[in-house]
């Protein structure tokens, strides 16, 4: 099962030290919390069931792992962009785009460039290259999917590359191998449905979070679509959402700080969104006990959506989100 390796290491450290963190969230406003049920995603009939060590896969092949999640490499494209500050000498810079879907895993799925090893046509190991590659991976709850990408450099001019994928970051044996022609691209299917989850709240409800270190509250005050765009941003989202939120430190001795990176946004087609760099002068603050803060964040989405879900983590290194907030009637 795919997990963030950093989270695994930190969990091990916490276990050895006898420290831990348990989070309980309750609504502080009136009314009942809507109960949502997590629904596993059906696997399409054309999906490759399980990785076969005797098969070499290519662009567009969708592979499922233990019926828990699916991985598709969508495209390999060459870019002329170079980083003037990088000392890496490369013949080509390639952008690798891939899609992963959490089908039935209760643990959130996170797949980054660290799960891949790449070889150019001359047999040289490839390394990541520091240019803007597009979309970053996101922690992906059950029923959601993430389109992500990363950049790599070749040592020798290549028309194709070999990619090894590791389900377990620490394994010495890859789980599947791809042969990917450079310049090839498959159609990306970003259609789907908005997942429903237990422990889901609504916009405007104040949520009290109880941890071993104390209590704080979080409220999503409003969610609205905005036409404002950043002219310097390369990503072209289908929609951008402005989200106002507030939080209060009830009894935590350490200051509470909640930013956009505490949240994962899911659009109504089940795609994770991404932080969008619009300007706001309402920034989150380190909030001492007895104080509160107001802030604004922006997310871009692959699909224009009338409904969204925000997944919240008390600790960004946790395996799963602690609760969810649903926003409706956004069109």
Short mmCIF file of C-alpha atoms in Angstrom, two decimals:
data_model
loop_
_atom_site.label_atom_id
_atom_site.label_comp_id
_atom_site.label_asym_id
_atom_site.label_seq_id
_atom_site.Cartn_x
_atom_site.Cartn_y
_atom_site.Cartn_z
CA UNK A 1 0.00 0.00 0.00
CA UNK A 2 1.38 3.36 -1.03
CA UNK A 3 2.31 5.68 1.83
CA UNK A 4 4.37 8.82 2.18
CA UNK A 5 7.78 7.49 3.25
CA UNK A 6 8.42 10.58 5.36
CA UNK A 7 5.25 9.86 7.31
CA UNK A 8 6.37 6.28 7.87
CA UNK A 9 9.76 7.38 9.22
CA UNK A 10 8.23 10.01 11.50
CA UNK A 11 5.65 7.55 12.77
CA UNK A 12 8.45 5.13 13.67
CA UNK A 13 10.30 7.87 15.55
CA UNK A 14 7.17 8.82 17.47
CA UNK A 15 6.48 5.19 18.33
CA UNK A 16 9.99 4.70 19.68
CA UNK A 17 9.86 7.87 21.74
CA UNK A 18 6.49 7.01 23.27
CA UNK A 19 4.89 10.19 21.87
CA UNK A 20 1.86 10.32 19.64
CA UNK A 21 -0.98 12.47 18.44
CA UNK A 22 -4.66 11.64 18.49
CA UNK A 23 -7.17 14.06 17.01
CA UNK A 24 -10.88 14.30 17.72
CA UNK A 25 -13.10 16.78 15.91
CA UNK A 26 -16.61 17.88 16.90
CA UNK A 27 -18.92 20.55 15.54
CA UNK A 28 -19.42 23.55 17.81
CA UNK A 29 -22.32 25.09 15.87
CA UNK A 30 -25.96 24.00 15.97
CA UNK A 31 -27.42 21.21 13.84
CA UNK A 32 -26.46 17.65 13.04
CA UNK A 33 -23.31 16.73 11.17
CA UNK A 34 -24.17 15.09 7.83
CA UNK A 35 -22.85 11.53 7.82
CA UNK A 36 -21.09 10.57 4.61
CA UNK A 37 -20.03 7.10 3.57
CA UNK A 38 -16.77 6.43 1.75
CA UNK A 39 -17.58 4.57 -1.46
CA UNK A 40 -14.90 2.48 -3.19
CA UNK A 41 -14.35 3.37 -6.83
CA UNK A 42 -15.23 0.72 -9.41
CA UNK A 43 -12.32 -0.42 -11.56
CA UNK A 44 -12.92 0.17 -15.31
CA UNK A 45 -13.20 -2.93 -17.47
CA UNK A 46 -10.17 -1.93 -19.57
CA UNK A 47 -7.83 -1.62 -16.58
CA UNK A 48 -4.77 -3.86 -16.27
CA UNK A 49 -5.61 -5.98 -13.21
CA UNK A 50 -2.22 -6.31 -11.53
CA UNK A 51 1.37 -5.57 -12.58
CA UNK A 52 3.02 -8.45 -14.45
CA UNK A 53 6.80 -8.72 -14.14
CA UNK A 54 6.97 -10.25 -17.65
CA UNK A 55 5.14 -7.32 -19.25
CA UNK A 56 6.65 -3.97 -20.21
CA UNK A 57 4.00 -1.27 -20.04
CA UNK A 58 3.73 1.95 -22.00
CA UNK A 59 1.93 5.29 -22.13
CA UNK A 60 -1.74 5.02 -21.18
CA UNK A 61 -1.59 1.58 -19.51
CA UNK A 62 -3.61 1.71 -16.29
CA UNK A 63 -2.28 -0.68 -13.63
CA UNK A 64 -4.02 -1.50 -10.35
CA UNK A 65 -2.14 -2.54 -7.22
CA UNK A 66 -3.85 -4.97 -4.82
CA UNK A 67 -7.16 -3.47 -5.95
CA UNK A 68 -6.28 -0.47 -3.75
CA UNK A 69 -5.02 2.14 -6.20
CA UNK A 70 -4.28 2.59 -9.91
CA UNK A 71 -1.38 4.23 -11.75
CA UNK A 72 -1.22 5.50 -15.35
CA UNK A 73 1.72 7.28 -16.97
CA UNK A 74 0.01 9.82 -19.18
CA UNK A 75 2.79 11.50 -21.18
CA UNK A 76 6.51 12.08 -21.68
CA UNK A 77 7.31 15.43 -23.27
CA UNK A 78 10.58 17.23 -23.94
CA UNK A 79 10.95 20.84 -22.83
CA UNK A 80 13.51 23.45 -23.82
CA UNK A 81 13.33 25.08 -20.40
CA UNK A 82 16.56 25.07 -18.39
CA UNK A 83 17.45 26.21 -14.89
CA UNK A 84 20.30 28.72 -15.12
CA UNK A 85 21.25 28.04 -11.51
CA UNK A 86 21.48 24.25 -11.86
CA UNK A 87 24.90 22.63 -12.24
CA UNK A 88 23.39 19.46 -13.71
CA UNK A 89 24.53 18.84 -17.29
CA UNK A 90 21.73 17.22 -19.27
CA UNK A 91 21.11 16.45 -22.92
CA UNK A 92 17.32 16.67 -22.63
CA UNK A 93 14.81 17.73 -20.01
CA UNK A 94 11.67 15.58 -19.96
CA UNK A 95 8.34 16.18 -18.24
CA UNK A 96 6.70 12.99 -16.94
CA UNK A 97 2.96 13.29 -16.27
CA UNK A 98 1.07 10.56 -14.42
CA UNK A 99 -2.33 9.91 -12.86
CA UNK A 100 -2.98 7.91 -9.70
CA UNK A 101 -6.36 6.96 -8.26
CA UNK A 102 -7.26 5.85 -4.76
CA UNK A 103 -9.74 3.06 -5.47
CA UNK A 104 -10.26 1.41 -2.08
CA UNK A 105 -7.35 2.30 0.19
CA UNK A 106 -8.35 3.70 3.57
CA UNK A 107 -4.86 5.18 3.79
CA UNK A 108 -4.40 8.16 1.51
CA UNK A 109 -2.28 7.54 -1.58
CA UNK A 110 0.77 9.68 -2.32
CA UNK A 111 3.03 8.94 -5.32
CA UNK A 112 5.98 11.21 -6.07
CA UNK A 113 9.08 11.06 -8.28
CA UNK A 114 10.79 9.15 -5.45
CA UNK A 115 8.82 6.00 -6.35
CA UNK A 116 10.36 5.93 -9.85
CA UNK A 117 13.80 5.06 -11.22
CA UNK A 118 14.47 6.10 -14.82
CA UNK A 119 17.05 5.06 -17.43
CA UNK A 120 17.78 6.90 -20.69
CA UNK A 121 18.35 5.20 -24.04
CA UNK A 122 22.10 5.09 -23.45
CA UNK A 123 21.64 3.11 -20.22
CA UNK A 124 22.31 6.07 -17.91
CA UNK A 125 20.37 6.56 -14.70
CA UNK A 126 18.32 9.74 -14.80
CA UNK A 127 17.78 12.27 -12.05
CA UNK A 128 15.16 14.92 -11.41
CA UNK A 129 15.81 18.34 -12.92
CA UNK A 130 14.80 21.63 -11.22
CA UNK A 131 12.31 23.27 -13.60
CA UNK A 132 8.59 23.90 -13.21
CA UNK A 133 7.12 20.52 -14.09
CA UNK A 134 3.43 21.28 -13.59
CA UNK A 135 1.38 19.61 -10.87
CA UNK A 136 2.72 18.38 -7.54
CA UNK A 137 1.50 15.10 -6.02
CA UNK A 138 -1.23 15.35 -3.40
CA UNK A 139 -2.32 13.11 -0.52
CA UNK A 140 -5.32 11.45 -2.13
CA UNK A 141 -8.25 10.04 -0.10
CA UNK A 142 -10.39 7.09 -1.17
CA UNK A 143 -12.48 7.88 -4.24
CA UNK A 144 -10.22 10.71 -5.42
CA UNK A 145 -7.47 10.91 -8.04
CA UNK A 146 -4.42 13.10 -8.65
CA UNK A 147 -2.74 14.29 -11.84
CA UNK A 148 0.94 14.97 -11.09
CA UNK A 149 4.22 15.48 -12.92
CA UNK A 150 7.96 15.82 -12.48
CA UNK A 151 10.98 16.75 -14.61
CA UNK A 152 14.07 14.62 -15.31
CA UNK A 153 17.22 15.00 -17.39
CA UNK A 154 18.90 12.58 -19.81
CA UNK A 155 22.65 12.11 -20.15
CA UNK A 156 22.41 10.94 -23.77
CA UNK A 157 19.95 11.99 -26.46
CA UNK A 158 17.06 9.53 -26.27
CA UNK A 159 13.93 8.70 -28.24
CA UNK A 160 12.53 6.59 -25.40
CA UNK A 161 13.21 5.96 -21.72
CA UNK A 162 12.75 3.06 -19.32
CA UNK A 163 10.86 3.70 -16.10
CA UNK A 164 10.74 1.40 -13.06
CA UNK A 165 7.96 1.95 -10.51
CA UNK A 166 8.24 0.89 -6.85
CA UNK A 167 5.08 0.37 -4.82
CA UNK A 168 7.31 0.24 -1.74
CA UNK A 169 9.88 3.04 -1.68
CA UNK A 170 12.28 0.88 0.35
CA UNK A 171 12.09 -2.17 -1.95
CA UNK A 172 15.07 -3.20 -4.09
CA UNK A 173 12.77 -4.74 -6.71
CA UNK A 174 10.48 -2.65 -8.90
CA UNK A 175 6.85 -3.69 -9.28
CA UNK A 176 6.46 -2.79 -12.95
CA UNK A 177 8.50 -1.47 -15.87
CA UNK A 178 7.49 1.02 -18.57
CA UNK A 179 9.05 1.71 -21.96
CA UNK A 180 8.01 5.26 -22.82
CA UNK A 181 8.53 6.91 -26.22
CA UNK A 182 9.43 10.58 -25.82
CA UNK A 183 6.72 12.80 -27.25
CA UNK A 184 3.96 10.26 -26.62
CA UNK A 185 0.76 11.19 -24.82
CA UNK A 186 -2.46 9.42 -23.80
CA UNK A 187 -5.85 11.00 -23.25
CA UNK A 188 -6.41 11.84 -19.58
CA UNK A 189 -9.80 10.93 -18.15
CA UNK A 190 -10.50 13.39 -15.34
CA UNK A 191 -14.22 12.65 -15.17
CA UNK A 192 -15.64 10.99 -12.10
CA UNK A 193 -17.69 11.80 -9.02
CA UNK A 194 -17.22 13.79 -5.84
CA UNK A 195 -16.44 11.31 -3.02
CA UNK A 196 -18.51 11.30 0.15
CA UNK A 197 -16.93 10.78 3.56
CA UNK A 198 -17.89 10.24 7.15
CA UNK A 199 -16.98 13.05 9.54
CA UNK A 200 -17.98 15.72 7.00
CA UNK A 201 -18.97 19.25 8.00
CA UNK A 202 -20.44 22.21 6.14
CA UNK A 203 -19.21 25.70 5.31
CA UNK A 204 -19.79 28.02 8.27
CA UNK A 205 -19.65 25.31 10.93
CA UNK A 206 -17.05 25.73 13.66
CA UNK A 207 -15.13 22.51 14.22
CA UNK A 208 -13.39 21.88 17.53
CA UNK A 209 -10.19 19.82 17.25
CA UNK A 210 -8.96 18.12 20.42
CA UNK A 211 -5.36 16.88 20.44
CA UNK A 212 -3.02 15.63 23.16
CA UNK A 213 -1.57 19.15 23.28
CA UNK A 214 -4.86 21.01 23.65
CA UNK A 215 -7.84 22.34 21.72
CA UNK A 216 -8.30 24.66 18.75
CA UNK A 217 -11.12 25.39 16.31
CA UNK A 218 -11.34 25.73 12.52
CA UNK A 219 -14.10 27.25 10.39
CA UNK A 220 -14.39 27.47 6.62
CA UNK A 221 -16.22 30.79 6.47
CA UNK A 222 -16.91 30.98 2.72
CA UNK A 223 -16.04 29.40 -0.62
CA UNK A 224 -16.56 31.31 -3.85
CA UNK A 225 -15.43 31.02 -7.43
CA UNK A 226 -13.22 33.87 -8.62
CA UNK A 227 -12.23 35.12 -12.07
CA UNK A 228 -8.99 36.55 -10.70
CA UNK A 229 -5.88 34.98 -12.27
CA UNK A 230 -2.14 35.34 -11.73
CA UNK A 231 -0.60 36.41 -15.06
CA UNK A 232 2.75 34.89 -14.07
CA UNK A 233 1.35 31.44 -13.23
CA UNK A 234 1.95 28.73 -15.86
CA UNK A 235 -0.91 26.49 -14.72
CA UNK A 236 -4.26 27.20 -16.38
CA UNK A 237 -6.98 25.94 -14.02
CA UNK A 238 -10.50 25.48 -15.29
CA UNK A 239 -11.68 27.25 -12.13
CA UNK A 240 -10.15 29.04 -9.13
CA UNK A 241 -11.81 29.16 -5.71
CA UNK A 242 -11.26 31.76 -3.01
CA UNK A 243 -11.67 30.22 0.44
CA UNK A 244 -11.92 32.33 3.59
CA UNK A 245 -11.26 30.53 6.86
CA UNK A 246 -10.63 31.24 10.52
CA UNK A 247 -9.12 29.40 13.44
CA UNK A 248 -8.78 29.97 17.18
CA UNK A 249 -6.29 28.68 19.72
CA UNK A 250 -8.43 27.58 22.66
CA UNK A 251 -5.88 25.90 24.93
CA UNK A 252 -2.72 25.04 22.97
CA UNK A 253 0.50 26.20 24.63
CA UNK A 254 2.28 26.25 21.28
CA UNK A 255 0.95 28.74 18.68
CA UNK A 256 -1.50 27.33 16.11
CA UNK A 257 -0.70 27.92 12.44
CA UNK A 258 -3.05 26.70 9.70
CA UNK A 259 -2.24 27.37 6.06
CA UNK A 260 -3.51 26.12 2.71
CA UNK A 261 -1.11 23.18 3.07
CA UNK A 262 -3.27 21.80 5.88
CA UNK A 263 -5.97 21.13 3.26
CA UNK A 264 -6.47 18.99 0.18
CA UNK A 265 -9.21 20.14 -2.20
CA UNK A 266 -11.26 17.67 -4.27
CA UNK A 267 -13.41 18.89 -7.18
CA UNK A 268 -16.80 17.43 -8.11
CA UNK A 269 -15.20 15.04 -10.61
CA UNK A 270 -13.01 13.55 -7.86
CA UNK A 271 -9.74 15.30 -8.84
CA UNK A 272 -7.47 16.82 -6.23
CA UNK A 273 -6.87 20.51 -6.81
CA UNK A 274 -3.77 22.56 -6.12
CA UNK A 275 -2.75 25.73 -4.32
CA UNK A 276 -3.09 28.68 -6.71
CA UNK A 277 -0.87 31.77 -6.21
CA UNK A 278 -3.42 34.59 -6.23
CA UNK A 279 -2.70 37.65 -4.12
CA UNK A 280 -4.35 38.23 -0.77
CA UNK A 281 -3.35 40.43 2.15
CA UNK A 282 -5.12 38.07 4.58
CA UNK A 283 -2.40 35.63 5.59
CA UNK A 284 -2.49 33.01 8.37
CA UNK A 285 -0.67 33.94 11.58
CA UNK A 286 0.94 31.97 14.38
CA UNK A 287 -1.89 32.23 16.89
CA UNK A 288 -1.21 32.14 20.61
CA UNK A 289 -3.55 30.68 23.24
CA UNK A 290 -6.74 32.69 23.57
CA UNK A 291 -6.35 34.40 20.16
CA UNK A 292 -7.83 33.79 16.70
CA UNK A 293 -6.85 34.44 13.07
CA UNK A 294 -8.56 34.97 9.72
CA UNK A 295 -7.00 34.09 6.38
CA UNK A 296 -7.73 33.51 2.70
CA UNK A 297 -6.42 30.77 0.41
CA UNK A 298 -6.86 29.99 -3.29
CA UNK A 299 -7.12 26.63 -5.04
CA UNK A 300 -7.17 25.80 -8.73
CA UNK A 301 -9.14 22.85 -10.08
CA UNK A 302 -9.05 20.70 -13.20
CA UNK A 303 -12.85 20.83 -13.42
CA UNK A 304 -15.27 23.71 -12.88
CA UNK A 305 -17.34 22.50 -9.93
CA UNK A 306 -20.58 23.34 -8.19
CA UNK A 307 -19.49 21.32 -5.15
CA UNK A 308 -16.11 20.74 -3.50
CA UNK A 309 -14.66 18.84 -0.56
CA UNK A 310 -11.80 20.10 1.60
CA UNK A 311 -9.87 17.41 3.51
CA UNK A 312 -8.11 18.70 6.65
CA UNK A 313 -5.05 17.32 8.43
CA UNK A 314 -4.01 18.40 11.92
CA UNK A 315 -0.54 17.09 11.03
CA UNK A 316 0.52 17.18 7.38
CA UNK A 317 2.57 14.00 7.89
CA UNK A 318 -0.43 11.96 9.04
CA UNK A 319 -1.54 9.10 6.79
CA UNK A 320 -5.18 10.22 6.69
CA UNK A 321 -7.21 13.40 6.92
CA UNK A 322 -8.93 14.13 10.22
CA UNK A 323 -12.19 15.50 8.81
CA UNK A 324 -13.78 16.98 5.68
CA UNK A 325 -15.75 20.13 4.79
CA UNK A 326 -18.16 20.15 1.87
CA UNK A 327 -19.08 23.29 -0.08
CA UNK A 328 -22.11 23.30 -2.40
CA UNK A 329 -23.94 25.71 -4.74
CA UNK A 330 -20.74 27.25 -6.12
CA UNK A 331 -21.92 27.79 -9.71
#
